[in-house]
XYZ file of C-alpha atoms in Angstrom:
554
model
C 8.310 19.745 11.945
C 10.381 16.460 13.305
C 8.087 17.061 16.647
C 4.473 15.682 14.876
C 5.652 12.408 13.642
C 5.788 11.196 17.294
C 3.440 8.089 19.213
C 1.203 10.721 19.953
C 0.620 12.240 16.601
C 0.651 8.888 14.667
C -2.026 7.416 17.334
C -4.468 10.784 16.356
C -3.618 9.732 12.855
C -4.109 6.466 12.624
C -7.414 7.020 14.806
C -8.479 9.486 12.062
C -7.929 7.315 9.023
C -9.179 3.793 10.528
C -11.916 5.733 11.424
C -12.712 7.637 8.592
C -12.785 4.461 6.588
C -14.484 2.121 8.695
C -18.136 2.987 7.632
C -17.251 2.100 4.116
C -15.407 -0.654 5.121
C -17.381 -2.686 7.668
C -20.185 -2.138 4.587
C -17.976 -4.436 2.388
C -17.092 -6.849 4.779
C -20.847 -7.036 5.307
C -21.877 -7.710 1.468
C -19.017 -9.933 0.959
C -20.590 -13.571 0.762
C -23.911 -12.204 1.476
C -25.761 -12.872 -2.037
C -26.378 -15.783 -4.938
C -23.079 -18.092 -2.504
C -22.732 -21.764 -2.031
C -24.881 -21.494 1.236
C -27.651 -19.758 -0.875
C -27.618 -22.151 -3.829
C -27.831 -24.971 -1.657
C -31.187 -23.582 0.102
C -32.241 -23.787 -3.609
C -32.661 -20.007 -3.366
C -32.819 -18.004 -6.615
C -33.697 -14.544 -7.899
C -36.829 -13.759 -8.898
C -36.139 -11.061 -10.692
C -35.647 -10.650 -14.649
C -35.066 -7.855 -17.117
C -38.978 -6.876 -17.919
C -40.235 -7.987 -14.230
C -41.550 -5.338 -11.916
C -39.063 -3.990 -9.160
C -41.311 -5.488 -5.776
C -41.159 -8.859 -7.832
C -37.286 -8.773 -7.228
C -37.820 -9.458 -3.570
C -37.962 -13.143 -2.049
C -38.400 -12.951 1.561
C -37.394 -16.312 1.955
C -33.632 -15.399 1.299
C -33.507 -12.770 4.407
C -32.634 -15.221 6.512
C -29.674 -17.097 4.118
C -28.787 -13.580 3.858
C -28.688 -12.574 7.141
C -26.228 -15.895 7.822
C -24.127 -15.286 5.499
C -23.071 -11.315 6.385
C -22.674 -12.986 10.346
C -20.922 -15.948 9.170
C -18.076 -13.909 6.759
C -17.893 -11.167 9.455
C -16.760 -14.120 11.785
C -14.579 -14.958 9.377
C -13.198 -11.370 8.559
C -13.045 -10.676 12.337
C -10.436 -13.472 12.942
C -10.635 -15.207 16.441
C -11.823 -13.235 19.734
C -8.087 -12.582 21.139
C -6.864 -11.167 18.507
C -9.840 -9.781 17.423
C -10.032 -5.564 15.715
C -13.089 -5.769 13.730
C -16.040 -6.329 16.032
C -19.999 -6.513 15.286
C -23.278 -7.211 17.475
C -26.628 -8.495 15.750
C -27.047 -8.677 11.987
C -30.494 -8.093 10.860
C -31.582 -8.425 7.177
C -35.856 -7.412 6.213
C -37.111 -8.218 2.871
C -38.812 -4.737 1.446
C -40.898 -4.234 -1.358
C -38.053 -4.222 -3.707
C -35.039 -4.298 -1.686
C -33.695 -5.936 1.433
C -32.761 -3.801 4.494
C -29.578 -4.625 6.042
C -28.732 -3.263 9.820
C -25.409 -4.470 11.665
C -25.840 -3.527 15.230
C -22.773 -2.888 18.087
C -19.978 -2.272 15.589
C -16.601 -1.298 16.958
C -13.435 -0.947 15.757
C -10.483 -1.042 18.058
C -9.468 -3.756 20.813
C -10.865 -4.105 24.584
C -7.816 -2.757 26.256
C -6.874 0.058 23.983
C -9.056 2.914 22.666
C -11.855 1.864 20.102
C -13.965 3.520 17.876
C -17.852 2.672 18.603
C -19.691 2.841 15.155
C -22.598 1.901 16.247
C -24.938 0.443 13.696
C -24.190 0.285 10.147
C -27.525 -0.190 7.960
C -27.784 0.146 3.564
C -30.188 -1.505 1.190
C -28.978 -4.299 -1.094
C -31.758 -4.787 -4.421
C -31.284 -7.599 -6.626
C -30.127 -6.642 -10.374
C -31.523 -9.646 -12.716
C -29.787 -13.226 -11.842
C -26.374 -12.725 -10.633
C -25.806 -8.975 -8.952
C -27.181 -6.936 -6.185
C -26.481 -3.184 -5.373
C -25.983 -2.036 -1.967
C -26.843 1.417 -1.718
C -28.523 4.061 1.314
C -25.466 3.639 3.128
C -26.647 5.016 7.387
C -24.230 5.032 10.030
C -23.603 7.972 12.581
C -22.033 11.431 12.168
C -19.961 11.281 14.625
C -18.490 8.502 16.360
C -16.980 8.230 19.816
C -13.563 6.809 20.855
C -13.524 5.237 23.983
C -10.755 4.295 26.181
C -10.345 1.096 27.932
C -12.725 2.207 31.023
C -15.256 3.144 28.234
C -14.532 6.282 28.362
C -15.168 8.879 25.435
C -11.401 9.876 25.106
C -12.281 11.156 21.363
C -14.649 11.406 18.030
C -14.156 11.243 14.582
C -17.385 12.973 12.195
C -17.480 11.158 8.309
C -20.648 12.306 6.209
C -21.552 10.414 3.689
C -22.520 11.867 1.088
C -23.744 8.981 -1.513
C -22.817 5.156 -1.747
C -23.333 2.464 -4.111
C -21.620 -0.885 -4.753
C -21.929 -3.861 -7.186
C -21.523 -7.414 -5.868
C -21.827 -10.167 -8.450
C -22.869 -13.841 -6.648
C -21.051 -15.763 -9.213
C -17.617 -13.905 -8.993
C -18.290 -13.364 -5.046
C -16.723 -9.732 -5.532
C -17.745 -6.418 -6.146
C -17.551 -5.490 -9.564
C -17.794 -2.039 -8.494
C -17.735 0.742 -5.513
C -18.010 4.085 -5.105
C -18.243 6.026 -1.440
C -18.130 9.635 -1.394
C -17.471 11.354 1.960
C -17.029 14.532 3.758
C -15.980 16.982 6.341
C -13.855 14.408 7.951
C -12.404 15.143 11.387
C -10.878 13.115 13.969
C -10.181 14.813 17.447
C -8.133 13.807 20.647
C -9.409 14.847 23.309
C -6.153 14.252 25.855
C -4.307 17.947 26.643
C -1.439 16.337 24.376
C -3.712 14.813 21.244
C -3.595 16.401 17.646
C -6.621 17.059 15.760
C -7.295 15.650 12.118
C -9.690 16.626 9.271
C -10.516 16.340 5.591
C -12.305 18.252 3.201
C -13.361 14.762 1.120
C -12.607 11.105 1.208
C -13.570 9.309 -2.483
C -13.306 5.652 -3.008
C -14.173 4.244 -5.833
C -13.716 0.383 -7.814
C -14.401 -0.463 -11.827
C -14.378 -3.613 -13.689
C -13.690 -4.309 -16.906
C -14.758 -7.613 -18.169
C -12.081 -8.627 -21.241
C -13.990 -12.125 -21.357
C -12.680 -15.549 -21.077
C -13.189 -15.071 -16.932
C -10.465 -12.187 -17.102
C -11.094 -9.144 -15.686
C -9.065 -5.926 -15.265
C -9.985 -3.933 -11.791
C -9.072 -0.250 -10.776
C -9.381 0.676 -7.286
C -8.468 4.249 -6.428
C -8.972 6.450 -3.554
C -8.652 10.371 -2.978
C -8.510 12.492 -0.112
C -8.589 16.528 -0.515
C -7.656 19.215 1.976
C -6.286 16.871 4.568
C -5.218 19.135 7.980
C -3.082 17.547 10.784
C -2.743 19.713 13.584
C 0.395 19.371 16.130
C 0.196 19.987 19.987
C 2.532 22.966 19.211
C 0.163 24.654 16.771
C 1.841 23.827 13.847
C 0.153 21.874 10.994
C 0.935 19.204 8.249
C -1.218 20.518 5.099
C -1.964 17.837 1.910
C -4.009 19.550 -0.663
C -4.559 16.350 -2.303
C -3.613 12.259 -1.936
C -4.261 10.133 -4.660
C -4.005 6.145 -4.511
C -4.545 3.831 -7.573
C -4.476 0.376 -7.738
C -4.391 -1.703 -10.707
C -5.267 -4.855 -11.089
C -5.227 -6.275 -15.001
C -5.875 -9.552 -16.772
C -7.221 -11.107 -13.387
C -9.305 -14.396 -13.251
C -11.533 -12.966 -10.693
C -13.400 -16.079 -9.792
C -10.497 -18.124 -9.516
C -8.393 -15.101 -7.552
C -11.198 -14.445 -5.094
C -11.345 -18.341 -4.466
C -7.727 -17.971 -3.135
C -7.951 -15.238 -1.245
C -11.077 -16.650 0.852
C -8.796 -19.546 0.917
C -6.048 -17.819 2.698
C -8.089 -15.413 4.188
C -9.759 -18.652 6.491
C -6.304 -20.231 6.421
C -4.896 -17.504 8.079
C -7.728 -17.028 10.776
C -6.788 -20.730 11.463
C -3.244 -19.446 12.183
C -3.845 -16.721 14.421
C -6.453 -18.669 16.665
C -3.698 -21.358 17.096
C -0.973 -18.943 17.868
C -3.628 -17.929 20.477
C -4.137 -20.930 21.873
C -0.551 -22.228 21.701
C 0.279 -18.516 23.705
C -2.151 -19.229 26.124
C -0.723 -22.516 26.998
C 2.557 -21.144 27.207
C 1.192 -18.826 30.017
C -0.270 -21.315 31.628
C 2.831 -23.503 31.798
C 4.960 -21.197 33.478
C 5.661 -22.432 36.942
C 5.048 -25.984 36.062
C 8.350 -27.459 35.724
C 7.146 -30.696 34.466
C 4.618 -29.495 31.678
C 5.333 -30.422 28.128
C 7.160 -27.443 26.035
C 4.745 -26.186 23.557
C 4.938 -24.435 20.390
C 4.678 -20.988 20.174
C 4.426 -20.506 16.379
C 1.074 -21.451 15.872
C 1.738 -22.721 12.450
C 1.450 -26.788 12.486
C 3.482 -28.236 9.912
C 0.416 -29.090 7.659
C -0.706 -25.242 7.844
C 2.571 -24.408 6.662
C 2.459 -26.873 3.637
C -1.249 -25.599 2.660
C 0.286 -22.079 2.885
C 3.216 -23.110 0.750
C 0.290 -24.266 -1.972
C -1.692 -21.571 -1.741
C 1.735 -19.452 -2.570
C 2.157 -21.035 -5.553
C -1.639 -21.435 -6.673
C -1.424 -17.346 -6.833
C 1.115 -17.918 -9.886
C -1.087 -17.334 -13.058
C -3.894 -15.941 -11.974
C -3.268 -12.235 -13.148
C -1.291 -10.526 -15.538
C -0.026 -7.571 -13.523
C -0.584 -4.659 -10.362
C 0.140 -1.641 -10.313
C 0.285 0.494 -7.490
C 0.382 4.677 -8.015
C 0.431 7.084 -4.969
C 0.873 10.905 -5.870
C 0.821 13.969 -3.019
C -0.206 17.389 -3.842
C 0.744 20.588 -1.963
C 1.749 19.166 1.077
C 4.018 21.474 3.455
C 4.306 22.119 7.370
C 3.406 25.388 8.760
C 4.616 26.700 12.369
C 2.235 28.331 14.303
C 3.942 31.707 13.952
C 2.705 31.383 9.980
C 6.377 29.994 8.743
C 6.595 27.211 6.552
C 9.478 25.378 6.852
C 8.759 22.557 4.048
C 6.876 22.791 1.308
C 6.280 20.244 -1.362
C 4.732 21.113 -5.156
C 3.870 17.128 -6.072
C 5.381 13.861 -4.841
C 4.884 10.126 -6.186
C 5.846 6.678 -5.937
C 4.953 4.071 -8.547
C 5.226 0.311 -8.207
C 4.354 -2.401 -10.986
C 4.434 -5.649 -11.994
C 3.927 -6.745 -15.070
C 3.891 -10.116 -16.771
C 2.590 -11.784 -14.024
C 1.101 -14.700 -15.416
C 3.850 -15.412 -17.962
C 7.433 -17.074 -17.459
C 9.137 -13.602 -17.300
C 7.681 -10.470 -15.260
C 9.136 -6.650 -15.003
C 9.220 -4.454 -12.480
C 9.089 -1.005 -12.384
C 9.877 1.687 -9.328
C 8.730 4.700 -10.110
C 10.464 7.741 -7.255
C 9.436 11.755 -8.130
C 9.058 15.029 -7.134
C 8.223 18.518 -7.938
C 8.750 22.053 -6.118
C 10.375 21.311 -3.174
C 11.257 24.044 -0.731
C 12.741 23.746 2.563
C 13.060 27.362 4.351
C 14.819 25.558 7.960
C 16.406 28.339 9.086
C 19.725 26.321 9.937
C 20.175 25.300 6.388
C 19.328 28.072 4.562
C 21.738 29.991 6.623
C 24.252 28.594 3.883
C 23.596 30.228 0.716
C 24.666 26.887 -1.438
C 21.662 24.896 0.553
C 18.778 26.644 -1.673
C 21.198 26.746 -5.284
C 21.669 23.182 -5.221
C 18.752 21.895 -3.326
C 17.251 19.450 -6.373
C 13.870 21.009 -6.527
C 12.688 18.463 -8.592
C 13.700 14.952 -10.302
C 12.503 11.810 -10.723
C 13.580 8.224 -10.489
C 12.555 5.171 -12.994
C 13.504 1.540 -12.809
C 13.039 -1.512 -14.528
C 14.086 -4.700 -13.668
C 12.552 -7.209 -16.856
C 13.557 -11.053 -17.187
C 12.162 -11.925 -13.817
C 11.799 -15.431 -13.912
C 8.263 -15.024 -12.099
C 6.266 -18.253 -12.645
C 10.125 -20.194 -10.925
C 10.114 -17.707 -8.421
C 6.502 -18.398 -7.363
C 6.879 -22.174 -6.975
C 10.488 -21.860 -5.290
C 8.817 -19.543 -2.299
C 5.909 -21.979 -2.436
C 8.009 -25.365 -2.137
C 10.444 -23.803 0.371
C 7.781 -21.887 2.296
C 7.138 -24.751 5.285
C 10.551 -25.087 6.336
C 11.203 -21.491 6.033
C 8.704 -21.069 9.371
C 9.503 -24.540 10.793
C 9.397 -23.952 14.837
C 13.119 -25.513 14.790
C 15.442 -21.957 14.407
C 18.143 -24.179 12.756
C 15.827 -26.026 10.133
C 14.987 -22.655 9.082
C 18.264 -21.221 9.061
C 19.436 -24.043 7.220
C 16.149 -23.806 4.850
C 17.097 -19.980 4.561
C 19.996 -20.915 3.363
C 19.241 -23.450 0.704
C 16.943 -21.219 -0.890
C 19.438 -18.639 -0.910
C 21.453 -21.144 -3.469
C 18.465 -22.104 -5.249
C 17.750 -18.139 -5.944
C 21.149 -17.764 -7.087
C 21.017 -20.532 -9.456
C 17.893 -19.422 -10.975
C 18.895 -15.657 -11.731
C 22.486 -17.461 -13.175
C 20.504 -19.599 -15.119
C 19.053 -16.593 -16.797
C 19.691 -12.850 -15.933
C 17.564 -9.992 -14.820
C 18.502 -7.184 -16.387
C 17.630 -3.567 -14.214
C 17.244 -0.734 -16.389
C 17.700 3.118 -15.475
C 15.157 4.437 -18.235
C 15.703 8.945 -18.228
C 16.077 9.828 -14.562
C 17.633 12.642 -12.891
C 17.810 15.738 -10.514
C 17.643 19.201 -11.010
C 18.734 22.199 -9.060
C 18.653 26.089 -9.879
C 21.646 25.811 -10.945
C 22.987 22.233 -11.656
C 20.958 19.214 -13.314
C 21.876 15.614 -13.735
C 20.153 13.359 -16.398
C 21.117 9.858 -16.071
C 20.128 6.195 -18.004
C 21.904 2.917 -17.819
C 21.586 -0.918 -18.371
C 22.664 -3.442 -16.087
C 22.620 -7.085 -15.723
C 21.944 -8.793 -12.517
C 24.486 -10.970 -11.704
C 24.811 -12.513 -7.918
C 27.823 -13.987 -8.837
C 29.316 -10.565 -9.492
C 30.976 -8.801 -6.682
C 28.748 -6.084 -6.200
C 25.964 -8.085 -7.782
C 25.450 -5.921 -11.067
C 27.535 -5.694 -14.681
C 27.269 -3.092 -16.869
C 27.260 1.293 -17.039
C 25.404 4.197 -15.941
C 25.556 7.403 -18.310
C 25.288 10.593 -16.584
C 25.632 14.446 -18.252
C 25.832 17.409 -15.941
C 24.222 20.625 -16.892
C 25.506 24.015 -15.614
C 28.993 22.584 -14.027
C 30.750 25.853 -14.445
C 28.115 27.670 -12.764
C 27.934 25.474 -9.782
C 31.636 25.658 -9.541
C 32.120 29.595 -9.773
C 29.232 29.816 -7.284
C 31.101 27.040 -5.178
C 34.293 28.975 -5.422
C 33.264 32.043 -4.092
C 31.478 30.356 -1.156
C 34.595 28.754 -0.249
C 36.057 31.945 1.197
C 33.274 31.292 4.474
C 32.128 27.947 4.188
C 33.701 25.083 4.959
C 30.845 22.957 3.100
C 31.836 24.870 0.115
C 35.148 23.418 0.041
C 34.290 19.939 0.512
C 31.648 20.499 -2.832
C 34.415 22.407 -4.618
C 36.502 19.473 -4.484
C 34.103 16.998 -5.256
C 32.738 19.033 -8.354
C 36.652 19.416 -9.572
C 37.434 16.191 -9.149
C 33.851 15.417 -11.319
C 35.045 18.311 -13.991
C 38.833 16.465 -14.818
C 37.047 12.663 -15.130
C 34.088 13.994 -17.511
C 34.104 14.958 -21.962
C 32.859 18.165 -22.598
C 29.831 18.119 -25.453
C 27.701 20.326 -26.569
C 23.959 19.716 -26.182
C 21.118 20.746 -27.885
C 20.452 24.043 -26.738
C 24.031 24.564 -27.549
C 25.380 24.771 -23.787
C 27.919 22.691 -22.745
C 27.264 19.305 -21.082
C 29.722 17.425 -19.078
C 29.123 13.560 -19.715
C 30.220 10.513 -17.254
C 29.987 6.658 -18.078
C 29.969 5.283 -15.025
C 30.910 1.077 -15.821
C 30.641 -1.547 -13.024
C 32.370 -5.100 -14.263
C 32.090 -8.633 -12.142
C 34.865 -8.007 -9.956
C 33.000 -4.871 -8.511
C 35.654 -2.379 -10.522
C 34.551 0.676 -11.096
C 35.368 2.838 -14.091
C 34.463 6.535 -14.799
C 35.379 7.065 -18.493
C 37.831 4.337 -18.632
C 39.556 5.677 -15.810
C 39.734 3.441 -12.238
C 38.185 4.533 -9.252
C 40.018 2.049 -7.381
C 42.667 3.873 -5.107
C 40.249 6.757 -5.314
């Protein structure tokens, strides 16, 4: 299985999903800007259109051309400068209808000029005014299938995306999309090099809601699903996902505000990267030239820095939370000869923050799975590997009493020295923020939370919760105890036992297990077999206790 996850396969993989999503992509770059901005409202351009008016009444061909400028001009903007440039587009046309404006972006390719890049071609949808404020882009076009070319413009590849229906919201006075929804299918990417894995979907869904909660807040769910994903290795062997689910949460947001930030940085950066362009090319160009001036190769000027320090800080209070949820479905490896070697029944990862715009934030990690298999014949070999494999378990963690809105302004305020061109300024910067971070979380505590976690085998589980208080003072930078009960210890330990005799894993786990048995209290639990229970204490000077008794010396 190890022999996919190599350049090759990662480069057919990453070909496949850049590629896969740039139709619906480049589209939202395109509308981004495009409708009801500052450039519009300062032609004096407005809608004509109201509730009761007729749909071709909608259309003022007069704002084609504002239109048209602003797609080219945020595209520009998106694209970054032309040496670092990934994101590429030709013309940009925009023709009033009778009650909707045809967009076309011609030459689009996605890739850079000495690697392989993906030629899209031309990218066209409608976008019809909805009253005062919103259009919706809709009648997505773009090709089938589109070519991958190598550096010698050579087709080295394709990748075929259908789309099957598209339609977006953009509100002018938020400058966002209030809502999105691209359905694709019968994704495939291929390689066409004697070494190159081929790539394919069944369906690609992305979709974005809004909720408007008033007062300018806004709560925003992004998600995105792709069924009956395929990866096929060089060998013949394939990674299978049924399903892959992504969800992103955004809640309590001031949208306007929020989106007014991210342009911000989004331009700020761009600024960056064309310096750090420049500032390489003139380091090129001094080499040989003993008596040039030294120049600096960060790119960042000191008042770039500062503004990024601001804008750092200006992100504090502007939503409440995000929450990011990624789940896999019946995912597994299969060798060309029909064996399956891994198998997985459900995996997911949860991230979340919470509390964002208050003085305190939590955070919770969120690890699981379900049904896992793994049939390598070198493990299996030893009978233990498949009894105590943990087929399933889970993971939860909360750390609450973040002191977010301090944190925010102590990254912002420290930010410009941290990437000052000087190695010891920033070392030394590094370092006082260090003590400053420490002195905060003294001041006042996280405390991490293991809420009902645990691991379970065929024949041993482990259930485990605990509170903790953060403490960087403390030697191993936590206080406080982990309880842990142990179901089916006698079990494990018979079946241990009597793998022993050939094993020499056995005998390792036997002692481990024994050792486990003599520190834990026997109980009873509520299906009235036995459960062996562990209180696992950690105290400031990093001493730790199983049931009152020391590990130390262990």
């Amino acid at each position: 299985m190890g022999r996919w996850w190599n350049a090759d396969r990662m480069g057919s993989f990453g070909l496949a999903c850049k590629t896969s999503l740039a139709a619906g992509s480049v589209v939202a770059l395109l509308l981004v800007a495009a409708c009801g901005d500052k450039e519009e409202q300062a032609a004096g351009g407005q809608s004509n259109s109201t509730e009761t008016a007729a749909p071709a009444a909608a259309i003022d061909a007069a704002k084609a051309p504002i239109i048209q400028k602003a797609i080219d001009d945020y595209l520009l903007l998106a694209e970054g400068p032309e040496a670092t440039r990934i994101l590429r587009h030709g013309a940009v046309k925009v023709t009033p209808g009778t009650d909707a404006f045809d967009v076309s972006i011609e030459g689009v390719t996605l890739g850079t000029a000495d690697d392989t890049k993906l030629d899209i071609g031309t990218v066209s949808y409608k976008l019809t005014p909805k009253g005062d404020d919103a259009y919706i882009a809709s009648d997505l076009r773009h090709a089938n299938v589109i070519t991958a070319k190598d550096k010698n413009n050579a087709a080295v590849g394709s990748l075929a995306v259908t789309t099957k229906s598209f339609t977006g919201e953009w509100s002018s006075s938020l400058e966002t999309f209030l809502s999105f929804d691209w359905q694709a299918t019968d994704l495939s990417a291929k390689d066409d090099k004697p070494e190159g894995g081929n790539v394919a979907a069944k369906t690609l869904n992305v979709t974005l809601s809004s909720t408007d909660k008033g007062g300018g807040l806004f709560d925003q769910n992004g998600k995105l699903q792709l069924t009956g994903f395929s990866a096929l290795d060089n060998t013949g062997g394939t990674l299978n996902i049924g399903e892959l689910n992504f969800t992103g949460i955004m809640s309590a947001v001031k949208l306007k505000e929020y989106v007014a930030k991210t342009r911000e940085m989004q331009t700020l950066m761009a600024e960056i990267a064309e310096a750090a362009a420049k500032a390489q090319a003139n380091a090129e160009g001094q080499q040989g030239d003993a008596t040039a001036a030294p120049t600096e190769a960060s790119g960042m000027s000191p008042e770039q820095a500062t503004k990024f320090g601001t804008l750092i800080k200006g992100v504090s209070g502007l939503l409440g939370g995000v929450k990011y949820d990624i789940t896999v479905n019946d995912a597994g490896f299969k060798e060309k000869d029909g064996s399956e070697p891994f198998r997985l029944g459900q995996g997911g990862l949860t991230m979340a923050f919470d509390g964002l715009d208050k003085e305190k934030a939590v955070v919770n990690l969120g690890i699981s799975h379900d049904k896992l298999s793994i049939n390598d014949p070198e493990l299996t070999a030893d009978p233990l590997f498949t009894k105590l494999l943990p087929a399933s378990g889970k993971l939860d963690l909360n750390l609450s009493e973040v002191p977010s809105k301090e944190l925010w302004q102590l990254i912002g305020d420290n930010f410009p020295n941290l990437v000052a061109a000087d190695a010891a300024h920033s070392d030394a910067a590094a370092g006082i923020m260090f003590i400053a971070m420490q002195q905060l979380l003294q001041k006042a505590p996280m405390k991490l939370t293991v809420a009902p976690s645990g691991l379970n085998s065929e024949v041993l589980q482990l259930d485990a919760t605990g509170n903790f208080d953060v403490k960087p003072d403390a030697t191993l930078g936590l206080v406080g105890a982990l309880d842990v009960g142990l179901h089916g210890l006698d079990e494990a330990l018979n079946l241990v036992k009597e793998a022993a005799q050939s094993s020499p894993n056995a005998a390792q786990i036997m002692g481990g297990l024994s050792m486990i048995q003599s520190m834990a209290k026997r109980e009873t639990g509520g299906d009235g077999k036995p459960v062996d229970k562990l209180k696992l204490e950690v105290d400031a000077a990093g001493d730790a206790k199983v049931n009152g008794m020391s590990l130390s010396g262990m």
